[in-house]
XYZ file of C-alpha atoms in Angstrom:
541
model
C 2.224 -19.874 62.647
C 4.110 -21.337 65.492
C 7.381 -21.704 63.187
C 7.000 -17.995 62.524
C 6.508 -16.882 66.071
C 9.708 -18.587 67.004
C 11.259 -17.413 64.234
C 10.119 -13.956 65.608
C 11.487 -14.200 69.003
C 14.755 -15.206 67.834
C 15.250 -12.167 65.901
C 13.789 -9.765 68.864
C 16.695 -11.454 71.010
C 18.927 -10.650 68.369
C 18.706 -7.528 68.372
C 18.614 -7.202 72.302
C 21.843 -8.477 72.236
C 23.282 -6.594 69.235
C 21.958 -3.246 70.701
C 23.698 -4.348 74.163
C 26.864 -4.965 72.537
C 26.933 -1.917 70.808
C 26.537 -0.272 74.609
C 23.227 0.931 74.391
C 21.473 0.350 77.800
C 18.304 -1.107 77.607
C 15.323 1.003 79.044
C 14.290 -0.573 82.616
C 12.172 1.154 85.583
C 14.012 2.146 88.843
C 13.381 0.262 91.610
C 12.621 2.887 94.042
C 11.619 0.849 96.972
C 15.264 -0.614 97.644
C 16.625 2.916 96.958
C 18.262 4.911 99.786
C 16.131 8.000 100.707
C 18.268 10.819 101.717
C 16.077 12.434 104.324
C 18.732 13.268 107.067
C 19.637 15.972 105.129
C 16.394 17.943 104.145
C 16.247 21.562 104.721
C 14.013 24.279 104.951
C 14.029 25.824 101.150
C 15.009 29.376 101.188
C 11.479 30.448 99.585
C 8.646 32.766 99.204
C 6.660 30.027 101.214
C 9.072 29.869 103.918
C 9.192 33.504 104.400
C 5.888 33.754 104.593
C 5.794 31.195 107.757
C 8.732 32.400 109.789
C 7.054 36.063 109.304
C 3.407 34.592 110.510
C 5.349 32.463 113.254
C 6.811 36.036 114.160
C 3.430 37.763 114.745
C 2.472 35.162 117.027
C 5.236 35.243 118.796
C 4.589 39.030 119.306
C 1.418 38.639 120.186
C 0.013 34.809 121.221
C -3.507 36.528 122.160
C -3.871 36.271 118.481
C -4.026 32.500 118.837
C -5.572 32.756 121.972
C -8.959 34.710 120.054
C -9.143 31.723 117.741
C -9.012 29.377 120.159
C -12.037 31.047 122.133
C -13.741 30.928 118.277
C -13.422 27.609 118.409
C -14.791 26.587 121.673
C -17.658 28.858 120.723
C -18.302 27.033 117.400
C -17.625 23.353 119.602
C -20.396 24.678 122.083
C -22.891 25.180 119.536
C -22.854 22.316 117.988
C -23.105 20.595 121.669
C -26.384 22.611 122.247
C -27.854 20.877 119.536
C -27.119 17.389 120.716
C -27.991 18.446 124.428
C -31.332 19.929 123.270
C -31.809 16.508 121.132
C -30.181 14.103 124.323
C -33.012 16.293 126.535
C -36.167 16.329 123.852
C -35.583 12.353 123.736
C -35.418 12.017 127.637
C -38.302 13.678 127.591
C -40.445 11.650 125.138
C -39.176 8.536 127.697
C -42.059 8.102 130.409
C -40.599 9.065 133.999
C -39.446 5.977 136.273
C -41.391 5.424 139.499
C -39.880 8.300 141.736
C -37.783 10.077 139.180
C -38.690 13.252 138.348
C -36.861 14.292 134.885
C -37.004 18.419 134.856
C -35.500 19.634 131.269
C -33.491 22.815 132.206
C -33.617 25.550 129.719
C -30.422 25.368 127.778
C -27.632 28.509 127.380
C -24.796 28.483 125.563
C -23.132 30.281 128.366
C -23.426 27.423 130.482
C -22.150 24.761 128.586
C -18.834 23.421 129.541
C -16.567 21.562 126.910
C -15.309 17.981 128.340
C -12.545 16.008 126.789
C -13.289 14.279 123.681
C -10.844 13.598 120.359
C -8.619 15.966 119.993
C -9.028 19.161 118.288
C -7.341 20.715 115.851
C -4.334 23.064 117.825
C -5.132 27.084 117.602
C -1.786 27.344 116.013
C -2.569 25.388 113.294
C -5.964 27.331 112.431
C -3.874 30.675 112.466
C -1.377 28.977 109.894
C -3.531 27.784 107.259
C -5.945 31.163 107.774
C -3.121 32.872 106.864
C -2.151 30.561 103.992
C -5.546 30.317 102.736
C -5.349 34.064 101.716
C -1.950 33.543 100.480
C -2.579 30.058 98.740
C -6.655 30.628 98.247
C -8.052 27.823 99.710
C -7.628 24.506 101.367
C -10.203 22.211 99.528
C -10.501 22.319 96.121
C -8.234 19.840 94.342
C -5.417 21.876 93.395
C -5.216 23.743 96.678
C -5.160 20.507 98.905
C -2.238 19.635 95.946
C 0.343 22.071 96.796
C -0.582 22.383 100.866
C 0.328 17.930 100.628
C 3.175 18.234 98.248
C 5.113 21.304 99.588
C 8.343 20.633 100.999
C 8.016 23.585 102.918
C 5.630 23.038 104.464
C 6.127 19.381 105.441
C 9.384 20.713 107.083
C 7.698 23.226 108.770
C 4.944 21.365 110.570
C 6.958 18.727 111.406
C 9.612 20.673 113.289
C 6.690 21.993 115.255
C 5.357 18.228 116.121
C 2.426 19.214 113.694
C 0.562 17.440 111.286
C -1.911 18.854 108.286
C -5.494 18.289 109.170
C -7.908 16.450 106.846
C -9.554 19.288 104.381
C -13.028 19.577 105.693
C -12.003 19.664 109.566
C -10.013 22.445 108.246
C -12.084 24.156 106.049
C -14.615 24.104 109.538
C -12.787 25.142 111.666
C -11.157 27.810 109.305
C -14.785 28.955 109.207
C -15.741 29.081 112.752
C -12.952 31.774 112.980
C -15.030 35.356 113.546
C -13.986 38.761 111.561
C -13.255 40.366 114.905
C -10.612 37.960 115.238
C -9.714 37.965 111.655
C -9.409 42.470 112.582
C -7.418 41.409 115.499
C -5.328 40.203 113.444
C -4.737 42.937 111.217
C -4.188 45.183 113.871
C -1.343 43.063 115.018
C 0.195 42.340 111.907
C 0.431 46.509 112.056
C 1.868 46.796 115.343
C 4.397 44.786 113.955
C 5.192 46.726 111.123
C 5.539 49.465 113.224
C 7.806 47.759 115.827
C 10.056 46.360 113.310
C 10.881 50.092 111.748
C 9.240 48.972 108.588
C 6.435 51.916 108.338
C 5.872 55.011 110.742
C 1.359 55.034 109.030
C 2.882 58.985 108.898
C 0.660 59.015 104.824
C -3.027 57.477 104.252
C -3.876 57.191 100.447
C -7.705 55.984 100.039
C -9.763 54.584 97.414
C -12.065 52.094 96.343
C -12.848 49.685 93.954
C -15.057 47.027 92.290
C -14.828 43.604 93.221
C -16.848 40.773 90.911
C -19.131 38.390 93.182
C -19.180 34.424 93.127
C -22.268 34.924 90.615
C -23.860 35.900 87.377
C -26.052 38.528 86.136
C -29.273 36.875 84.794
C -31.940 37.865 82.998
C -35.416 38.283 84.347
C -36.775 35.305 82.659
C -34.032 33.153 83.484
C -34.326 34.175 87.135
C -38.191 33.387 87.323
C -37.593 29.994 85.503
C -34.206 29.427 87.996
C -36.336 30.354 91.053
C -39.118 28.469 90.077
C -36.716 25.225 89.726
C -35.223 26.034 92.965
C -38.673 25.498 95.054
C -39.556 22.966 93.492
C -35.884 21.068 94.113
C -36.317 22.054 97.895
C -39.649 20.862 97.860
C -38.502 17.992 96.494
C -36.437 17.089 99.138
C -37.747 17.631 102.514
C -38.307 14.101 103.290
C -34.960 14.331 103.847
C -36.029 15.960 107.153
C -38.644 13.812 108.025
C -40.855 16.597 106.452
C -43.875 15.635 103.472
C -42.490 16.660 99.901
C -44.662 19.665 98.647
C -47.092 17.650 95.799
C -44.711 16.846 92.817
C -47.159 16.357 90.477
C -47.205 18.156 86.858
C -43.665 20.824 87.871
C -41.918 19.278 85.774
C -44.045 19.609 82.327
C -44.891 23.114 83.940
C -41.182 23.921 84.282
C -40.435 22.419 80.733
C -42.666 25.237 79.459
C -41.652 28.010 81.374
C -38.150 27.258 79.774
C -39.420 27.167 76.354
C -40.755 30.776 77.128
C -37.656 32.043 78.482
C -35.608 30.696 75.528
C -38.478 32.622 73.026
C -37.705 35.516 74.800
C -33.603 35.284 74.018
C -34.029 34.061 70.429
C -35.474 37.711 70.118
C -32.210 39.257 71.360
C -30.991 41.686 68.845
C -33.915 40.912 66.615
C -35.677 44.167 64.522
C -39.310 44.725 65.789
C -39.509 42.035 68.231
C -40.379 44.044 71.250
C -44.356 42.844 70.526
C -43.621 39.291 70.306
C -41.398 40.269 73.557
C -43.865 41.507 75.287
C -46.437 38.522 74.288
C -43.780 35.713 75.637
C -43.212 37.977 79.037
C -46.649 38.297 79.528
C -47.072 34.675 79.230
C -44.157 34.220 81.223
C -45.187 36.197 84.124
C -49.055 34.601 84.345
C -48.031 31.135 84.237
C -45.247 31.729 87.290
C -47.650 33.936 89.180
C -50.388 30.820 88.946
C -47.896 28.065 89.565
C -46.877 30.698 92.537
C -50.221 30.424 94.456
C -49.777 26.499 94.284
C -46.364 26.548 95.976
C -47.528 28.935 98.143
C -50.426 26.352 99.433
C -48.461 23.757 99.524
C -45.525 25.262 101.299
C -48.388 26.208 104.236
C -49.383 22.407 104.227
C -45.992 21.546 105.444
C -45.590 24.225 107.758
C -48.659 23.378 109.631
C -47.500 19.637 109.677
C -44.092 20.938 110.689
C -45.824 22.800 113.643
C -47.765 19.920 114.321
C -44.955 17.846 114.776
C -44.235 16.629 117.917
C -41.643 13.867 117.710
C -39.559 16.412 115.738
C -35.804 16.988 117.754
C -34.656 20.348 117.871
C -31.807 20.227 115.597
C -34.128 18.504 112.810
C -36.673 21.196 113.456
C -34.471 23.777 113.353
C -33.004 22.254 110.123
C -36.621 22.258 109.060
C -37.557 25.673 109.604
C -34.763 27.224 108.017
C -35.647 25.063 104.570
C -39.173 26.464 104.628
C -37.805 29.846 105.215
C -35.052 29.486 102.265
C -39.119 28.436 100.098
C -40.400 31.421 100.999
C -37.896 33.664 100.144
C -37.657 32.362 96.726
C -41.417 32.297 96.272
C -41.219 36.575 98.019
C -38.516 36.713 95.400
C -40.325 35.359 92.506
C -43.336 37.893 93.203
C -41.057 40.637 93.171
C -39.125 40.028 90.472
C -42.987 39.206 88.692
C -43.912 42.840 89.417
C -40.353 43.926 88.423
C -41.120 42.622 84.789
C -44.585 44.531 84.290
C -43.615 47.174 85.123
C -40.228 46.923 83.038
C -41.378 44.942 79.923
C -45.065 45.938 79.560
C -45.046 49.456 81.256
C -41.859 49.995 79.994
C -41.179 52.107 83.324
C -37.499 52.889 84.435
C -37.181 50.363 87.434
C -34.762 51.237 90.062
C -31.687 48.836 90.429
C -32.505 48.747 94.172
C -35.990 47.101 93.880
C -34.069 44.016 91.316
C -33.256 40.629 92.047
C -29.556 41.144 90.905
C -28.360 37.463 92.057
C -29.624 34.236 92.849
C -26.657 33.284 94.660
C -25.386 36.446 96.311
C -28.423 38.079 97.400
C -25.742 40.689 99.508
C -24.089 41.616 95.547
C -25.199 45.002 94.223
C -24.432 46.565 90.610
C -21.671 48.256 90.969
C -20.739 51.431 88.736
C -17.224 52.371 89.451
C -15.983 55.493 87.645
C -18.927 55.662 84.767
C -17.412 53.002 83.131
C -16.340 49.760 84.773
C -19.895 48.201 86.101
C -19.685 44.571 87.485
C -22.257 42.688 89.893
C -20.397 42.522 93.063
C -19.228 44.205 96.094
C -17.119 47.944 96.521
C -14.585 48.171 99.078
C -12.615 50.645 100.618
C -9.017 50.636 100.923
C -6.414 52.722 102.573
C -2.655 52.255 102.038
C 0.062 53.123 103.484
C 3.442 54.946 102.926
C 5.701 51.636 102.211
C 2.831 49.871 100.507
C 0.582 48.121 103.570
C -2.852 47.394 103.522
C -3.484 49.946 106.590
C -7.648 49.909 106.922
C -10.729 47.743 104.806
C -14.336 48.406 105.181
C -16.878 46.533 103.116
C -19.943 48.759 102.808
C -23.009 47.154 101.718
C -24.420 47.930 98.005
C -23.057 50.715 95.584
C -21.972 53.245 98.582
C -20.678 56.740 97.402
C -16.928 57.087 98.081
C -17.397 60.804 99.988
C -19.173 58.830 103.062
C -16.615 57.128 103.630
C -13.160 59.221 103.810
C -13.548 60.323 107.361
C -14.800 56.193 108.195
C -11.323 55.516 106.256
C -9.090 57.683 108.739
C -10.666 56.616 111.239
C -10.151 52.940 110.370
C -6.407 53.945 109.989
C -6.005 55.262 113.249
C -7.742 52.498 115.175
C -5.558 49.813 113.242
C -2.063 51.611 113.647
C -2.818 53.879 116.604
C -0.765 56.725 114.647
C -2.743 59.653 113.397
C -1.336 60.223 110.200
C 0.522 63.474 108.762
C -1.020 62.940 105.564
C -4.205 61.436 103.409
C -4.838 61.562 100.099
C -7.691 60.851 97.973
C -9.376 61.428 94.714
C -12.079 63.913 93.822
C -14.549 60.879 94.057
C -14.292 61.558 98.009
C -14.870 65.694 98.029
C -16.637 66.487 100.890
C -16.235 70.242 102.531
C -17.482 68.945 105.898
C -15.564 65.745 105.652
C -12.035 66.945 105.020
C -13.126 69.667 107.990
C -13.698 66.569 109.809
C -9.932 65.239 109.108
C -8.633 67.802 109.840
C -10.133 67.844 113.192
C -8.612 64.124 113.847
C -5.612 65.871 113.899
C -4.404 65.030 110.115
C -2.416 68.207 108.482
C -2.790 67.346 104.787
C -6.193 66.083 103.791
C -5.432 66.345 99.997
C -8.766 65.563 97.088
C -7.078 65.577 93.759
C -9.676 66.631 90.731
C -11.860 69.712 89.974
C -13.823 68.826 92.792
C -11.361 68.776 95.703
C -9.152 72.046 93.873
C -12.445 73.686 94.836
C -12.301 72.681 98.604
C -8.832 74.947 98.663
C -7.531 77.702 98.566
C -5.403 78.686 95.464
C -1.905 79.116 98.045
C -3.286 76.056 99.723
C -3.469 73.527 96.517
C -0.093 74.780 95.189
C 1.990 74.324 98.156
C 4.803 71.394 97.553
C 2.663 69.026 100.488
C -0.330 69.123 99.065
C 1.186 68.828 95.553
C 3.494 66.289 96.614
C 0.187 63.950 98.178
C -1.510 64.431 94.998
C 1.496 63.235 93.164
C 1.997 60.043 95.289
C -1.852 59.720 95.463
C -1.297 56.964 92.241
C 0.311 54.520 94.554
C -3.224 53.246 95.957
C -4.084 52.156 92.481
C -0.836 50.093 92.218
C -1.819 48.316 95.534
C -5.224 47.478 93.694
C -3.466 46.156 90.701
C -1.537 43.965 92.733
C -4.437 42.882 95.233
C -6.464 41.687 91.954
C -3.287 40.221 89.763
C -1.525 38.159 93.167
C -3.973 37.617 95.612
C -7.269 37.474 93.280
C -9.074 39.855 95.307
C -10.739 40.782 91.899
C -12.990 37.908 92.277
C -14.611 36.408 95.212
C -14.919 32.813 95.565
C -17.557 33.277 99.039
C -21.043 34.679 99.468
C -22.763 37.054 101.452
C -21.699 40.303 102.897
C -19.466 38.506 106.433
C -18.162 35.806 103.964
C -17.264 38.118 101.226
C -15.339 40.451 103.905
C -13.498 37.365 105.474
C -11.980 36.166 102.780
C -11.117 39.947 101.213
C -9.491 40.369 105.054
C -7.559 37.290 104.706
C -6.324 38.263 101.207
C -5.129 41.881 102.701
C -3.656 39.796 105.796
C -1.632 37.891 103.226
C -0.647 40.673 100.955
C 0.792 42.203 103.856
C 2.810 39.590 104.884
C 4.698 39.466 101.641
C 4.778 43.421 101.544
C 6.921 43.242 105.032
C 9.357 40.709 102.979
C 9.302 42.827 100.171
C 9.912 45.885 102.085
C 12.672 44.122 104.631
C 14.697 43.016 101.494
C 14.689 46.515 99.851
C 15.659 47.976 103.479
C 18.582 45.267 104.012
C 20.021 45.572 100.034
C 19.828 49.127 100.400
C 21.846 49.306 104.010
C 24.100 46.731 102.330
C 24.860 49.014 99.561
C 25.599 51.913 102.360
C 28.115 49.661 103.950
C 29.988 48.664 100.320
C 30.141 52.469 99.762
C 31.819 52.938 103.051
């Protein structure tokens, strides 16, 4: 063996040396820490990315209150969290006995009069703006492949460090990101208009309006699965209180009882689709619906066992308390939920009564989601929000109603919105028959709007015959299908198809941080089209 291993590396240098001779270069790594870096010479890259920062940068130029409202978000987020840990410093002074002639008077705390000292530095205004605005462009700042491109842009790294900047660790961004308000996040719409308008870019003269359906960061369930998922939910939270310095609600047989209400639920789907199951249906529901309405009454007793102790509680500081009350009052929703989604199933399954969609549980995760029926056809489990556009393309007005809102309440709202945002009454709206309301284009009109123009059977019937064939109103019914572009391209670029948030004021700041960045790349959009087309005047001259 050791004659043949010699013999073997004789032959591999061999061949090394033949394959050199023949000028074949051997394959070897780089050695890239002696190699020259050439970083004198970096760049800004004429980009989509860089674009999008010199056009944010300009905004703030034009109007630095914008950074200025952020900044007063964040002190008010920085003085909440230090009335917590004055109202624990002043609950623990006071379960200290007094010193001999010291009287120790707790003063009723106000956020008002809290002032903010020097600490560790915060994270600069500025910054917050920037990645706001990028997080609508980009979609987020934490998840893996987010935090990816904001630490390996070029870009980016150029642009923060000619501004003496540095990115901020995700989840002080992602917090303070959140502590910024929707008024601000409006604010700054309203600017990024002005500046459309002051740049020549749009004159808000034409209002197009419409609405569609936006999914939710959730499923749909079925009934079953949502008593078995709410039922697994309590008992989780109960699970864990001790984790502040609460006693767990009494563990003892949920999990055997939660192993069979899942074996009930999955009898009830194996007869999806099945011939003549709707007895054996109705056997497993009703099965279904006893066992969670007994196991109910248990949580319910146990859940008052720790509220009493909870009240009880005297060593208890008031951010763990308040920590505390809010869990019990996340156990008793479930358990109010669980009842009426209980009652929702009797009268559905056994009764076999037409429930409203207004008295369902629709989401576990999004109680704010309704189901959403956009025209007859397209029916997700999500949110509906209005949109008005502009003449050159802009995002001009967004309202977020809650639930499955008709779209003729909300045309004169829409207008209105318009105005407010641009401060230019427009010459001209348009919208489809979906928004036909005789005392709401009256109302229009009144704002001082000359063209309020409903295309369909229903809004030919608001006119006169003269009226609906003149070239304006023919001419905003014809340019009426440019509102549905702007929805394609919301959904296809910007994702506003699909939240990734919950609840009504989360839902609406990140769909107004999506239309914030849409807009910026509309203005470069619209600024190249206006420069090639004055180039193409100046060739021809």
């Amino acid at each position: 063996m050791l004659i043949l291993a010699r013999c073997l590396r004789f032959c591999n240098s061999q061949i090394v040396s033949i394959l050199a001779s023949c000028g074949r270069p051997s394959a070897i790594v780089p050695d890239l820490v002696n190699r020259p870096r050439q970083l004198v010479f970096l760049t800004p890259i004429d980009s989509q990315l860089n674009d999008f920062l010199n056009e944010i940068h300009q905004i703030a130029i034009l109007e630095p209150s914008v950074v200025e409202r952020i900044d007063e978000d964040l002190d008010l987020h920085a003085k909440k969290k230090k009335l917590l840990r004055l109202a624990d410093a002043e609950f623990l002074a006071g379960q200290t006995l007094d010193l001999p002639k010291l009287q120790l008077q707790l003063r009723e705390l106000q956020i008002d009069r809290i002032q903010l000292e020097t600490g560790r530095p915060r994270t600069d205004a500025y910054i917050v703006y920037l990645f706001l605005m990028l997080r609508g462009f980009n979609g987020g700042c934490k998840d893996q492949h987010a935090r990816l491109l904001l630490e390996e842009s070029i870009t980016l790294k150029l642009w923060l460090d000619h501004l003496g900047l540095q990115l901020p660790p995700a989840s002080t961004l992602s917090d303070n990101l959140n502590a910024v308000s929707n008024q601000t996040r409006a604010l700054i719409h309203q600017v990024q208009l002005r500046y459309i308008i002051q740049r020549g870019l749009d004159d808000f003269q034409k209002c197009f309006i419409d609405s569609t359906a936006v999914e939710a960061n959730t499923e749909r369930p079925t009934d079953s699965i949502i008593l078995v998922r709410l039922i697994a939910r309590v008992c989780t939270a109960g699970g864990h209180l001790h984790r502040l310095d609460l006693p767990d609600m009494n563990p003892i047989g949920l999990l055997k009882q939660q192993e069979e209400l899942r074996r009930l639920s999955q009898q009830i789907h194996f007869l999806s689709g099945k011939a003549r199951g709707e007895a054996k249906r109705k056997k497993w529901y009703f099965q279904l619906i006893r066992r969670v309405r007994r196991l109910r009454k248990r949580l319910l007793r146990d859940l008052e066992t720790v509220r009493r102790n909870l009240e009880s509680r005297a060593d208890l500081p008031p951010s763990r308390r308040l920590m505390g009350e809010e869990a019990l009052c996340l156990i008793a929703a479930d358990l109010a939920a669980l009842e009426q989604t209980a009652n929702v199933c009797e009268r559905r399954i056994m009764a076999e009564e037409k429930v409203p969609i207004a008295e369902k549980i629709i989401s576990l995760s999004d109680s704010d989601a309704s189901f959403i029926v956009k025209g007859g056809w397209n029916t997700v489990v999500g949110y509906r929000p209005q949109l008005a556009r502009s003449g050159s393309g802009f995002v001009s007005a967004l309202v977020l109603p809650r639930g499955n809102a008709a779209d003729s309440r909300h045309l004169v709202a829409m207008v209105k919105e318009q105005i407010t945002n641009t401060g230019v009454i427009p010459a001209m709206t348009s919208a489809d028959d979906g928004y036909s309301s005789q005392e709401g284009r009256e109302e229009v009109l009144g704002l001082g709007v000359k063209v309020v123009s409903i295309s369909g059977a229903k809004g030919k019937r608001l006119l006169e015959a003269r009226q609906w064939k003149s070239r304006p109103y023919r001419q905003a019914r014809a340019e009426r299908s440019a509102i549905e572009s702007l929805v394609f391209t919301l959904k296809e670029d910007f994702e506003f198809g699909e939240m990734a948030r919950r609840s009504h004021q989360n839902v609406l700041a990140e769909m107004l941080e999506k239309v914030l960045a849409y807009n910026i790349s509309q203005i470069i959009r619209v600024r190249k089209k206006l420069s090639e087309a004055e180039e193409m005047e100046r060739a021809a001259a």
